XYZ file of C-alpha atoms in Angstrom:
536
model
C -21.425 -26.766 59.943
C -20.805 -25.621 63.522
C -18.380 -22.910 64.539
C -16.234 -25.495 66.267
C -15.741 -27.560 63.093
C -14.879 -24.399 61.044
C -12.300 -23.359 63.643
C -10.819 -26.916 63.633
C -10.569 -26.871 59.782
C -8.802 -23.548 59.798
C -6.321 -24.810 62.369
C -5.569 -27.840 60.172
C -4.645 -25.666 57.149
C -1.035 -24.573 56.786
C -0.207 -21.032 57.664
C 0.361 -18.498 54.823
C 3.769 -16.852 54.967
C 3.521 -13.258 56.072
C 5.268 -10.843 53.763
C 7.825 -8.906 55.729
C 10.255 -6.493 54.161
C 13.219 -7.934 56.016
C 12.374 -11.461 54.731
C 11.985 -10.631 51.011
C 15.613 -11.364 50.259
C 15.471 -14.632 52.121
C 12.323 -15.790 50.243
C 13.737 -14.839 46.798
C 17.053 -16.497 47.581
C 15.231 -19.776 48.228
C 13.790 -19.845 44.644
C 15.704 -22.406 42.533
C 17.385 -21.758 39.181
C 15.190 -21.575 36.052
C 16.293 -25.047 34.944
C 15.061 -26.539 38.232
C 11.630 -24.863 38.215
C 8.728 -27.150 39.052
C 6.183 -24.687 37.705
C 6.466 -22.789 34.437
C 4.282 -19.955 33.083
C 1.546 -21.119 30.723
C 0.922 -18.913 27.687
C -2.748 -19.347 26.937
C -3.721 -17.892 23.552
C -0.286 -16.395 22.862
C 0.528 -18.606 19.875
C -1.699 -16.882 17.342
C -0.605 -13.466 18.573
C 2.747 -14.046 16.935
C 2.949 -12.020 13.708
C 5.431 -14.458 12.184
C 3.070 -17.357 12.828
C 0.170 -15.528 11.215
C 2.191 -14.687 8.124
C 3.502 -18.215 7.801
C -0.016 -19.657 8.306
C -1.641 -17.410 5.677
C 0.987 -18.006 3.037
C 1.047 -21.732 3.800
C -2.677 -21.929 3.142
C -2.282 -19.924 -0.082
C 0.622 -22.172 -1.192
C -1.461 -25.301 -0.533
C -4.330 -23.791 -2.546
C -1.874 -22.991 -5.320
C -0.559 -26.528 -5.485
C -4.116 -27.919 -5.576
C -5.235 -25.500 -8.304
C -2.161 -26.261 -10.396
C -2.802 -29.975 -10.102
C -6.439 -29.491 -11.149
C -5.485 -27.317 -14.126
C -2.759 -29.727 -15.209
C -5.216 -32.622 -14.928
C -7.645 -30.844 -17.241
C -5.170 -29.478 -19.777
C -2.314 -31.978 -19.738
C 1.326 -31.191 -19.188
C 1.950 -29.515 -22.569
C -1.261 -27.540 -22.398
C -0.446 -26.441 -18.863
C 2.993 -25.150 -19.891
C 1.678 -23.402 -22.998
C -1.185 -21.832 -20.991
C 1.207 -20.750 -18.245
C 3.597 -19.108 -20.703
C 0.824 -17.176 -22.465
C -1.184 -16.303 -19.372
C 1.722 -14.562 -17.672
C 2.164 -12.023 -20.487
C -0.586 -9.499 -19.468
C 0.188 -9.811 -15.744
C 3.136 -7.329 -15.617
C 1.154 -4.790 -17.593
C -1.858 -4.905 -15.253
C 0.246 -4.938 -12.098
C 2.264 -1.921 -13.330
C -0.965 -0.010 -14.146
C -2.433 -0.579 -10.708
C 0.843 0.213 -9.006
C 1.186 3.429 -10.996
C -2.285 4.428 -9.905
C -1.303 3.926 -6.266
C 1.904 5.990 -6.501
C 0.782 8.906 -4.326
C 0.659 6.792 -1.150
C 1.598 3.290 -2.333
C 0.337 0.438 -0.258
C 2.829 -2.064 1.101
C 3.915 -4.685 -1.383
C 2.986 -7.447 1.082
C -0.671 -6.344 0.807
C -0.599 -6.354 -3.002
C 1.165 -9.719 -3.139
C -1.347 -11.160 -0.718
C -4.229 -9.925 -2.900
C -2.634 -11.386 -6.036
C -1.904 -14.706 -4.336
C -5.423 -14.852 -2.979
C -6.947 -14.315 -6.358
C -4.620 -16.749 -8.139
C -4.825 -19.518 -5.559
C -7.670 -19.376 -3.027
C -10.278 -17.584 -5.141
C -9.527 -19.631 -8.212
C -9.719 -22.903 -6.256
C -13.055 -21.955 -4.694
C -14.413 -20.891 -8.110
C -13.386 -24.105 -9.861
C -14.812 -26.382 -7.197
C -18.010 -24.394 -6.633
C -18.734 -23.860 -10.330
C -18.168 -27.511 -11.143
C -20.348 -28.706 -8.341
C -23.158 -26.283 -9.108
C -23.128 -27.062 -12.855
C -23.242 -30.818 -12.226
C -26.063 -30.423 -9.700
C -28.105 -28.288 -12.155
C -27.490 -30.769 -15.000
C -28.586 -33.677 -12.828
C -31.655 -31.865 -11.541
C -32.847 -30.583 -14.911
C -31.442 -33.381 -17.177
C -30.334 -30.642 -19.581
C -26.556 -30.238 -19.670
C -26.741 -27.367 -22.218
C -28.921 -25.148 -20.074
C -26.854 -26.114 -16.991
C -23.696 -24.797 -18.619
C -25.430 -21.549 -19.670
C -26.960 -21.040 -16.240
C -23.705 -21.831 -14.501
C -21.805 -19.305 -16.617
C -24.305 -16.446 -16.329
C -25.598 -16.891 -12.752
C -23.442 -19.219 -10.680
C -19.964 -18.176 -11.867
C -20.430 -14.388 -11.345
C -21.703 -14.832 -7.808
C -19.057 -17.322 -6.766
C -16.087 -15.691 -8.473
C -16.801 -12.124 -7.448
C -17.450 -13.183 -3.858
C -14.202 -15.139 -3.721
C -12.209 -12.201 -5.109
C -13.944 -9.715 -2.848
C -12.780 -11.693 0.164
C -9.236 -10.466 -0.413
C -10.406 -6.843 -0.344
C -12.517 -7.533 2.772
C -9.571 -9.085 4.604
C -7.260 -6.185 3.892
C -10.000 -3.740 4.808
C -10.466 -5.398 8.175
C -6.886 -6.318 9.145
C -4.837 -3.692 7.283
C -7.161 -0.811 7.877
C -4.370 1.777 8.210
C -3.184 0.999 4.649
C -6.722 1.325 3.285
C -7.600 5.009 3.041
C -9.789 5.628 -0.033
C -10.893 4.762 -3.505
C -7.389 4.441 -4.943
C -6.411 1.859 -2.370
C -9.596 -0.129 -2.984
C -9.047 -0.085 -6.777
C -5.435 -1.168 -6.427
C -6.138 -4.078 -4.036
C -9.122 -5.280 -6.079
C -7.090 -4.971 -9.261
C -4.301 -7.161 -7.953
C -6.742 -9.826 -6.672
C -8.582 -9.877 -10.011
C -5.265 -10.012 -11.954
C -4.235 -13.109 -10.017
C -7.604 -14.738 -10.618
C -7.502 -13.979 -14.331
C -3.987 -15.371 -14.501
C -5.059 -18.787 -13.203
C -8.217 -18.803 -15.321
C -6.240 -17.926 -18.463
C -3.967 -20.889 -17.847
C -7.015 -23.158 -17.856
C -8.627 -21.627 -20.947
C -5.445 -21.348 -22.998
C -4.360 -24.880 -22.044
C -7.690 -26.314 -23.115
C -7.507 -24.355 -26.361
C -4.037 -25.786 -27.061
C -5.383 -29.277 -26.398
C -8.135 -28.702 -28.970
C -5.590 -27.535 -31.517
C -3.497 -30.617 -30.845
C -6.478 -32.869 -31.461
C -7.291 -31.066 -34.715
C -3.615 -30.944 -35.765
C -3.666 -27.166 -36.197
C -1.016 -26.215 -33.612
C -1.235 -22.562 -32.712
C -3.114 -21.613 -35.877
C -6.681 -21.330 -34.673
C -8.184 -21.910 -31.262
C -5.157 -20.948 -29.086
C -4.511 -17.719 -30.982
C -8.179 -16.778 -30.936
C -8.463 -17.463 -27.207
C -5.318 -15.498 -26.430
C -6.487 -12.546 -28.543
C -9.905 -12.409 -26.857
C -8.702 -12.913 -23.275
C -5.269 -11.277 -23.219
C -5.449 -8.616 -25.932
C -9.074 -7.487 -26.242
C -10.193 -7.933 -22.617
C -7.294 -8.301 -20.199
C -9.131 -5.743 -18.014
C -12.374 -7.704 -17.764
C -11.881 -9.400 -14.415
C -10.119 -6.353 -12.901
C -12.973 -4.117 -14.102
C -15.586 -6.276 -12.347
C -13.767 -6.544 -9.046
C -12.772 -2.850 -9.075
C -16.441 -2.051 -8.480
C -16.157 -3.915 -5.166
C -12.929 -2.079 -4.393
C -14.558 1.283 -5.024
C -17.292 0.434 -2.574
C -14.754 -0.520 0.094
C -12.705 2.620 -0.681
C -15.644 4.936 -0.151
C -16.510 3.044 3.038
C -12.919 3.501 4.235
C -13.141 7.311 3.809
C -16.510 7.510 5.609
C -16.839 8.627 9.191
C -17.320 5.965 11.908
C -20.890 7.090 12.700
C -21.912 6.473 9.027
C -22.488 2.817 9.734
C -25.103 2.267 7.005
C -22.821 3.775 4.385
C -19.854 1.693 5.461
C -21.912 -1.521 5.104
C -24.159 -0.730 2.147
C -21.549 0.630 -0.287
C -19.291 -2.449 -0.323
C -22.367 -4.641 -0.846
C -23.553 -2.374 -3.659
C -20.132 -2.588 -5.305
C -20.237 -6.370 -5.064
C -23.685 -6.536 -6.632
C -22.557 -4.311 -9.485
C -19.494 -6.495 -10.024
C -21.706 -9.587 -10.198
C -24.064 -7.897 -12.641
C -21.303 -6.775 -14.985
C -19.725 -10.247 -14.817
C -23.043 -11.903 -15.608
C -23.623 -9.567 -18.608
C -20.110 -10.334 -19.914
C -20.497 -14.089 -19.587
C -23.989 -14.069 -21.094
C -23.067 -11.961 -24.088
C -22.713 -15.019 -26.295
C -26.397 -15.837 -25.734
C -27.508 -12.552 -27.355
C -26.828 -13.788 -30.905
C -23.765 -14.054 -33.191
C -22.869 -10.399 -32.587
C -23.817 -10.270 -28.927
C -20.247 -10.418 -27.683
C -19.131 -7.478 -29.887
C -22.218 -5.455 -28.918
C -21.593 -5.913 -25.207
C -17.879 -5.269 -25.659
C -18.346 -2.015 -27.656
C -21.489 -0.629 -26.101
C -20.922 -1.519 -22.437
C -17.442 -2.824 -21.566
C -15.320 -0.176 -23.293
C -17.382 2.784 -21.923
C -17.427 1.231 -18.434
C -13.655 0.719 -18.588
C -13.170 4.346 -19.630
C -15.480 5.606 -16.841
C -13.737 3.571 -14.104
C -10.311 4.686 -15.429
C -11.384 8.288 -15.238
C -12.681 7.803 -11.703
C -9.484 6.186 -10.599
C -7.267 8.930 -12.077
C -9.554 11.629 -10.677
C -9.233 10.023 -7.229
C -5.463 9.972 -7.594
C -5.407 13.663 -8.433
C -7.669 14.273 -5.466
C -5.116 12.643 -3.204
C -2.503 15.035 -4.581
C -4.804 17.992 -3.903
C -5.120 16.764 -0.361
C -1.407 17.374 0.160
C -1.716 20.890 -1.246
C -4.649 21.622 1.132
C -3.456 19.950 4.332
C 0.323 20.462 4.461
C 0.371 24.329 4.424
C -0.766 24.220 8.039
C 2.552 22.528 8.950
C 4.429 25.010 6.752
C 2.836 27.861 8.749
C 3.899 26.108 11.951
C 7.509 25.898 10.667
C 7.769 22.167 10.106
C 7.932 22.570 6.322
C 9.118 25.362 4.006
C 6.408 27.225 2.016
C 7.548 25.545 -1.216
C 7.356 21.927 -0.014
C 3.552 21.477 -0.095
C 3.510 22.653 -3.703
C 6.229 20.203 -4.705
C 4.735 17.300 -2.770
C 1.437 17.787 -4.577
C 3.047 17.045 -7.946
C 4.356 13.658 -9.018
C 6.669 15.346 -11.506
C 8.166 17.517 -8.812
C 8.589 14.558 -6.487
C 10.579 12.657 -9.073
C 12.676 15.754 -9.871
C 13.427 16.236 -6.184
C 14.759 12.698 -5.897
C 16.934 13.103 -8.971
C 18.172 16.446 -7.741
C 19.149 15.149 -4.318
C 20.962 12.232 -5.972
C 22.855 14.570 -8.309
C 23.747 17.081 -5.627
C 24.997 14.516 -3.162
C 27.049 12.653 -5.793
C 28.571 15.916 -6.980
C 29.376 17.021 -3.430
C 31.197 13.735 -2.926
C 33.257 14.272 -6.083
C 31.480 11.810 -8.308
C 28.985 14.011 -10.129
C 29.174 15.307 -13.679
C 30.952 18.488 -12.551
C 33.274 17.004 -9.918
C 34.732 19.118 -7.147
C 35.998 21.841 -9.464
C 32.730 23.317 -10.747
C 32.329 22.560 -14.422
C 35.705 21.006 -14.934
C 35.422 17.212 -14.615
C 37.608 15.972 -11.820
C 39.423 12.728 -12.492
C 38.544 10.331 -9.676
C 39.051 6.644 -9.221
C 36.496 3.888 -9.280
C 36.229 3.579 -5.457
C 35.458 7.252 -5.046
C 32.923 7.097 -7.876
C 31.231 4.110 -6.350
C 31.129 5.852 -2.968
C 29.646 9.013 -4.483
C 27.051 6.927 -6.309
C 26.081 5.196 -3.071
C 25.772 8.529 -1.257
C 23.590 9.814 -4.096
C 21.270 6.822 -3.823
C 21.047 7.339 -0.092
C 20.031 10.948 -0.540
C 17.410 9.969 -3.148
C 16.067 7.374 -0.799
C 15.862 9.907 2.019
C 13.799 12.223 -0.214
C 11.496 9.399 -1.204
C 10.961 8.512 2.450
C 10.328 12.189 3.264
C 7.681 12.338 0.551
C 6.050 9.206 1.879
C 5.921 10.462 5.469
C 4.591 13.865 4.326
C 1.848 12.153 2.377
C 0.886 10.036 5.397
C 0.809 13.209 7.505
C -1.566 14.958 5.071
C -3.864 11.921 4.988
C -3.802 11.715 8.772
C -4.872 15.336 8.984
C -7.691 14.631 6.467
C -8.830 11.648 8.580
C -8.876 13.860 11.646
C -11.129 16.331 9.856
C -13.511 13.527 8.842
C -13.493 11.927 12.247
C -12.000 8.619 10.972
C -8.615 8.922 12.751
C -7.987 6.650 15.732
C -7.433 7.547 19.325
C -3.683 7.637 18.789
C -3.880 10.626 16.461
C -1.482 12.847 18.400
C 1.134 10.090 18.807
C 1.028 9.231 15.066
C 1.365 12.877 14.140
C 4.412 13.403 16.338
C 5.990 10.212 14.987
C 5.577 11.438 11.389
C 6.956 14.879 12.266
C 9.930 13.157 13.851
C 10.628 11.204 10.650
C 10.261 14.332 8.567
C 12.708 16.262 10.760
C 15.338 13.543 10.413
C 15.332 13.971 6.632
C 14.483 17.594 6.040
C 18.059 18.799 5.551
C 18.286 16.568 2.480
C 14.738 16.709 1.218
C 13.917 20.372 1.843
C 16.334 22.012 -0.637
C 15.601 19.353 -3.324
C 11.829 19.847 -2.998
C 12.184 23.654 -3.094
C 14.271 23.444 -6.257
C 11.778 21.015 -7.815
C 8.873 23.459 -7.011
C 10.678 26.171 -8.890
C 11.815 24.018 -11.790
C 8.338 22.612 -12.443
C 6.740 26.009 -12.360
C 4.649 25.389 -9.281
C 6.438 28.186 -7.402
C 7.556 31.434 -9.072
C 11.216 32.015 -8.146
C 12.142 35.235 -6.385
C 15.451 35.482 -8.278
C 16.351 34.283 -11.791
C 20.035 34.178 -12.785
C 21.031 35.747 -16.156
C 20.482 33.523 -19.156
C 24.188 33.294 -19.909
C 25.133 32.272 -16.369
C 25.415 28.462 -16.045
C 24.111 26.454 -13.189
C 26.376 27.304 -10.239
C 26.704 23.718 -9.079
C 26.453 22.186 -5.661
C 27.501 24.346 -2.731
C 26.403 27.678 -4.219
C 22.695 27.182 -5.112
C 20.331 29.173 -2.903
C 16.835 27.696 -2.863
C 13.678 29.664 -2.584
C 13.418 31.748 0.555
C 17.096 32.822 0.715
C 17.139 35.507 -2.021
C 14.290 37.587 -0.530
C 12.315 37.683 2.736
C 10.078 34.660 3.001
C 6.402 34.981 3.786
C 7.139 32.682 6.751
C 10.634 33.817 7.805
C 10.521 32.201 11.276
C 11.625 28.558 11.187
C 11.944 26.121 14.029
C 15.080 26.409 16.096
C 15.597 30.055 15.139
C 17.197 29.666 11.679
C 16.354 28.968 8.054
C 17.557 25.429 7.341
C 17.656 26.150 3.601
C 20.089 29.037 3.663
C 22.983 26.848 2.599
C 23.566 23.559 0.814
C 23.494 20.753 3.314
C 25.777 18.629 1.088
C 28.694 20.976 1.118
C 29.993 19.963 4.536
C 29.999 16.224 4.817
C 28.525 13.130 3.120
C 24.958 12.294 3.902
C 24.312 9.395 6.252
C 20.815 8.145 6.981
C 19.958 8.694 10.676
C 18.224 5.920 12.574
C 14.452 6.237 12.817
C 14.561 6.192 16.629
C 17.020 9.074 16.807
C 15.737 11.884 19.084
C 14.720 15.270 17.645
C 17.245 18.048 17.942
C 14.504 20.188 19.427
C 10.992 18.722 19.291
C 9.209 22.078 19.798
C 7.966 23.826 16.638
C 8.134 27.606 16.223
C 4.478 27.762 17.228
C 4.360 25.409 20.234
C 1.183 23.378 20.653
C -1.260 24.182 23.472
C -0.768 22.527 26.875
C -3.394 19.869 26.241
C -1.256 18.350 23.500
C -3.548 19.070 20.549
C -1.932 18.729 17.075
C -0.955 21.904 15.142
C -4.146 21.996 13.063
C -6.287 22.254 16.193
C -4.689 25.497 17.170
């Protein structure tokens, strides 16, 4: 193309408006109203970024899986068998869920994660297991022309692989997409336990419903097969499926506590846990092939000791989490963010519960609704509205202490992650946010935790009242640190916040989470580069 033709083409194109400061107002004034726009912004890929959409999509899929699995179970057991199986299968579920939730009390995971794991096990994993096991068993029977061996092979080889993989998917999803809530072995055990409990619930409906159908055909009612099935599955071995899947959860838990550079460990340990779960499941399903007493031999020699060993490991991991608080939080007490007694109280579940009860009692008594009223030990006659108001204020104070304990636990675990190199790039921001939440609640939680540390014997009191002197009641109690010089007498903001009862002045009201700090600088200010206190 010649230069003349290029110049001619450029002259034929419309001129681009030149941006001039004095013409900006004129150009913007010429833009029509939003309703008359000819062009609208296109949001490419923004739909799936909506959190609400993701939650609705996940639970919709789980609900559809649940409807399909219920239809399949009802088709196999009949309506009466389905209802009987459902009523009996639900009995061990609260016990198992309570046990796993108790284990995860130090830093409990969000209920949405636990309910997702349970729903995944009861709906998605159960549906995959039923369809895959049925297809594999039929294929083996057709290929070998031996239905008996196909059932045995399906139960001992196919079922463990399919079922444990389906249940492990729930643990994997939470490990990948809820990584901040997945910190160690206890979290892995709790998530795996909920997923396996949901799977066992659906499976028990099927087995118990079929057993009831057999009793109906034989005319024996509940006298034989149904009772025997319920005793074996819900009384003798309700922990069977949770025990298998917990091995996978332990593998993911160890991987979660590993440093980022330990890539082999983070990949190999979950796979090793999954293989162990499959092996234990295969041994349990194949116990009936070892002879008439094979089931009892496997149950007594292997299952019970394995259950005891895993239970000990889970409880030991829980106590280790409490020791983490006692090791990591004193650094913040030395910096003035906590009192010296608080790490000791936070490292004890008994002291935590006592602190919540103490805050509830003190706040209710300060409002006139406690057991001693406003006149010391003389009950003060108050009306129902005042009593209800005092009870509400007591609950608010107990809730503030519980939130304080939760934030302090997260702060200790964040510090441990920083030591191991597993904390994210936003370590400093997360630490400051947790300190902010602690400061908003410390006037309520601090005295209660200090009292709980003394009452539980974790901190020797500096002053003990005479034995004949009754408890002085709210407004006069002096927690630890006010009767004698404290080993850390310098607190933030130049005063000891525990020198007087915070409830004596006015009722407690929960501050908003986004409220600014009164003075965000601790007594030992951080270095200029913004490093957290434990890097000083």
